[in-house]
PDB file of C-alpha atoms in Angstrom:
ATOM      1  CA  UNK X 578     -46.437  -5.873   5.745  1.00  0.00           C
ATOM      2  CA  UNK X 579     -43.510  -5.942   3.317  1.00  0.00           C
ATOM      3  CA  UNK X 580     -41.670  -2.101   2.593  1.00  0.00           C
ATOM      4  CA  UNK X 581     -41.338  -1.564  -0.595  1.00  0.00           C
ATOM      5  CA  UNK X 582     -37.782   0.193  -1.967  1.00  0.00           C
ATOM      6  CA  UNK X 583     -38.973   3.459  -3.874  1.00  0.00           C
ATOM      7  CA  UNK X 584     -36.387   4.203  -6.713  1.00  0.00           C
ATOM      8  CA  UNK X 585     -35.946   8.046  -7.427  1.00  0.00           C
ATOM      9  CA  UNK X 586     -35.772   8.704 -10.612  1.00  0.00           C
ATOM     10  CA  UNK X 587     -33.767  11.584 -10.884  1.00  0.00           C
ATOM     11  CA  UNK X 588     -30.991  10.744  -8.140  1.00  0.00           C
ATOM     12  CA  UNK X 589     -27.557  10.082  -8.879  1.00  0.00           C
ATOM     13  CA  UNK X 590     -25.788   6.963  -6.792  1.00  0.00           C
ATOM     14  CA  UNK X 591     -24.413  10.227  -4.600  1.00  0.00           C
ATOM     15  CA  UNK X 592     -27.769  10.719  -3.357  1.00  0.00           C
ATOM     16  CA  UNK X 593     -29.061   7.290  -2.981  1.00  0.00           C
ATOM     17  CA  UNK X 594     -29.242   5.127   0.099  1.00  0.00           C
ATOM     18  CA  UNK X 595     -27.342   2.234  -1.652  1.00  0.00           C
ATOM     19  CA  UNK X 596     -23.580   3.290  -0.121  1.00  0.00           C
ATOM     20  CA  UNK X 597     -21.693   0.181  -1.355  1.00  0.00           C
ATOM     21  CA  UNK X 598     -22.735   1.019  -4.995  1.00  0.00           C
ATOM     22  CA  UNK X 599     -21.589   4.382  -4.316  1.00  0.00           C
ATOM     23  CA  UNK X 600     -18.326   3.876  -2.706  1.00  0.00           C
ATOM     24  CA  UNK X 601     -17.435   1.197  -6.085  1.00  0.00           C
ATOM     25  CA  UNK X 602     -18.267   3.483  -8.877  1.00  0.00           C
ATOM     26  CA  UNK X 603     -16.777   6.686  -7.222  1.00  0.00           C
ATOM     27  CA  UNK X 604     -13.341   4.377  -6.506  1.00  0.00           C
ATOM     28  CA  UNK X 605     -13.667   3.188 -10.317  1.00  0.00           C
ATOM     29  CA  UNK X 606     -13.753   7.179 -11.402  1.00  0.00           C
ATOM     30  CA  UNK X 607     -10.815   7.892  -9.242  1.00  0.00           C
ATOM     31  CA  UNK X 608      -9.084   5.027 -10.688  1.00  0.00           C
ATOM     32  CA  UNK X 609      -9.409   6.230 -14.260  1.00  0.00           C
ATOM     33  CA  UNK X 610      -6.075   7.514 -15.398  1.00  0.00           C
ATOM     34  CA  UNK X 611      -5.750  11.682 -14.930  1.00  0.00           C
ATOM     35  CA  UNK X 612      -5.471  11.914 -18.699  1.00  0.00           C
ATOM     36  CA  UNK X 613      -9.122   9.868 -18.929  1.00  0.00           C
ATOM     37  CA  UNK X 614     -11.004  11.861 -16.995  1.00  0.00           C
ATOM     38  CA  UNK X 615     -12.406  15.655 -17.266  1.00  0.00           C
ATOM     39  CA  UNK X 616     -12.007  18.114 -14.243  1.00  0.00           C
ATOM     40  CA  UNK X 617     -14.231  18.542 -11.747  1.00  0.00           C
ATOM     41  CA  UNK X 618     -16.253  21.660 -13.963  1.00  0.00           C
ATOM     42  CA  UNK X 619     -16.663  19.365 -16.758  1.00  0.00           C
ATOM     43  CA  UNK X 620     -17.853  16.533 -14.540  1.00  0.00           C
ATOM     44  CA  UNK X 621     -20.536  18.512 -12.495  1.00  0.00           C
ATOM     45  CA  UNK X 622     -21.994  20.309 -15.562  1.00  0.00           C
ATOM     46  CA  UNK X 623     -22.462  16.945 -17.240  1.00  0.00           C
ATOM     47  CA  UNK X 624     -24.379  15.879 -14.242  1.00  0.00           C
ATOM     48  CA  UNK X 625     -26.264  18.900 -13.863  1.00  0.00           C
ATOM     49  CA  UNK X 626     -27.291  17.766 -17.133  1.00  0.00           C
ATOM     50  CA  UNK X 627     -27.604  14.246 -16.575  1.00  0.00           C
ATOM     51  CA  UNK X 628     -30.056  15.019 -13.435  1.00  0.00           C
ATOM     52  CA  UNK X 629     -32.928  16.770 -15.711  1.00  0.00           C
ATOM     53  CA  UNK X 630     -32.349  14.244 -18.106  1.00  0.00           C
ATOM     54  CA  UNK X 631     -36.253  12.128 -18.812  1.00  0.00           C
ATOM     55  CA  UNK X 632     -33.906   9.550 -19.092  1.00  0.00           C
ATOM     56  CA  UNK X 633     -32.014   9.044 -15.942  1.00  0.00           C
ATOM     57  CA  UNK X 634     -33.363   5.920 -13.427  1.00  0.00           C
ATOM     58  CA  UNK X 635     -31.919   5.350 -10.230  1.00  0.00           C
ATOM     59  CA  UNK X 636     -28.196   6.567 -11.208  1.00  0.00           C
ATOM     60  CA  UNK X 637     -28.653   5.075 -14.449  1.00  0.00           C
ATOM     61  CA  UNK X 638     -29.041   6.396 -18.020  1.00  0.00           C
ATOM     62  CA  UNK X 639     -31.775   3.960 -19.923  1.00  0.00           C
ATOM     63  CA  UNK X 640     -30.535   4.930 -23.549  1.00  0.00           C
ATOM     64  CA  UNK X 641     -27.134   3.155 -22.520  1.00  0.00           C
ATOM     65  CA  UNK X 642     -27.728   1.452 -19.334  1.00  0.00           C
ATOM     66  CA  UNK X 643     -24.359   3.287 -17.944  1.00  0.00           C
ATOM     67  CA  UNK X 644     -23.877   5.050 -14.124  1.00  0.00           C
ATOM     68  CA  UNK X 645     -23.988   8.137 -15.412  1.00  0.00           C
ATOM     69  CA  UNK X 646     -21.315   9.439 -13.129  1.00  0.00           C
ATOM     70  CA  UNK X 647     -18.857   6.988 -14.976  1.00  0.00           C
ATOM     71  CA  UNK X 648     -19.919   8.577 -17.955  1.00  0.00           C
ATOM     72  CA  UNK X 649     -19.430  11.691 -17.397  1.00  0.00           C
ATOM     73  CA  UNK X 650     -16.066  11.565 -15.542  1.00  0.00           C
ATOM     74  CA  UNK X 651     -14.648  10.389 -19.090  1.00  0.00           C
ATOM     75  CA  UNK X 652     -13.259  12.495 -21.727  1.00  0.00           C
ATOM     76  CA  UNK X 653     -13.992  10.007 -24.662  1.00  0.00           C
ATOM     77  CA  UNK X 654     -17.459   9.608 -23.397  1.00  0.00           C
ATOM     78  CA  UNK X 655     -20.432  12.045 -24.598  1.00  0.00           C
ATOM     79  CA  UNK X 656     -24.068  11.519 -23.862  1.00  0.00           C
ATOM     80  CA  UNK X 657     -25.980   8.707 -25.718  1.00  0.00           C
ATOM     81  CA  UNK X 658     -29.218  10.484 -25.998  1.00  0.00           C
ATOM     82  CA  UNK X 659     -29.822  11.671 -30.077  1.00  0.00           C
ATOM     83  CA  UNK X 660     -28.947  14.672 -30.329  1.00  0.00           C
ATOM     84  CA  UNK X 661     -26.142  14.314 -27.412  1.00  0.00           C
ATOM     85  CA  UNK X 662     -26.690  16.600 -24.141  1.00  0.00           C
ATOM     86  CA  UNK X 663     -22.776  17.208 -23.627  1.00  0.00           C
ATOM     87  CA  UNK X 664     -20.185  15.742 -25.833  1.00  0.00           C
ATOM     88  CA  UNK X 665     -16.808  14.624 -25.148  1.00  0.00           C
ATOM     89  CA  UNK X 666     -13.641  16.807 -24.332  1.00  0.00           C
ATOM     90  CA  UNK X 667     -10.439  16.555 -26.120  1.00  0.00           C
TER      91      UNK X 667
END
């Protein structure tokens, strides 16, 4: 009998099984220049927000097809949904 992979809908690559994934876009996000990204505030209050968000599929956003936690780590970035959820920072 084959398993089946169930994707949750409202996890974030943090919480998923899929570690390699993981481990690349949180390296990409500390990669980002200091000046790129928000702090850490910003960052978890944008995925707070992400989380509830109808839209969010297995660590994706489908209005953009981004990782949200890219996303949200960068200051130029705001939401995609219409009207935005958070917007960017200055």
């Amino acid at each position: 009998m084959e398993q089946r992979t169930r994707i949750c809908r409202k996890c974030l690559l943090r919480d998923t099984p899929e570690e390699e994934t993981w481990k690349n876009v949180r390296e990409y996000v500390e990669r980002l220049p200091e000046e790129d990204r928000v702090d850490e505030q910003v960052y978890e209050n944008r995925i707070l927000v992400c989380r509830s968000c109808d839209q969010l599929l297995g660590g994706m956003c489908r209005k953009c097809g981004c990782f949200v936690e890219v996303r949200a780590a960068m200051k130029l970035r705001s939401c995609p949904d219409v009207p935005a959820k958070w917007g960017r920072e200055r």
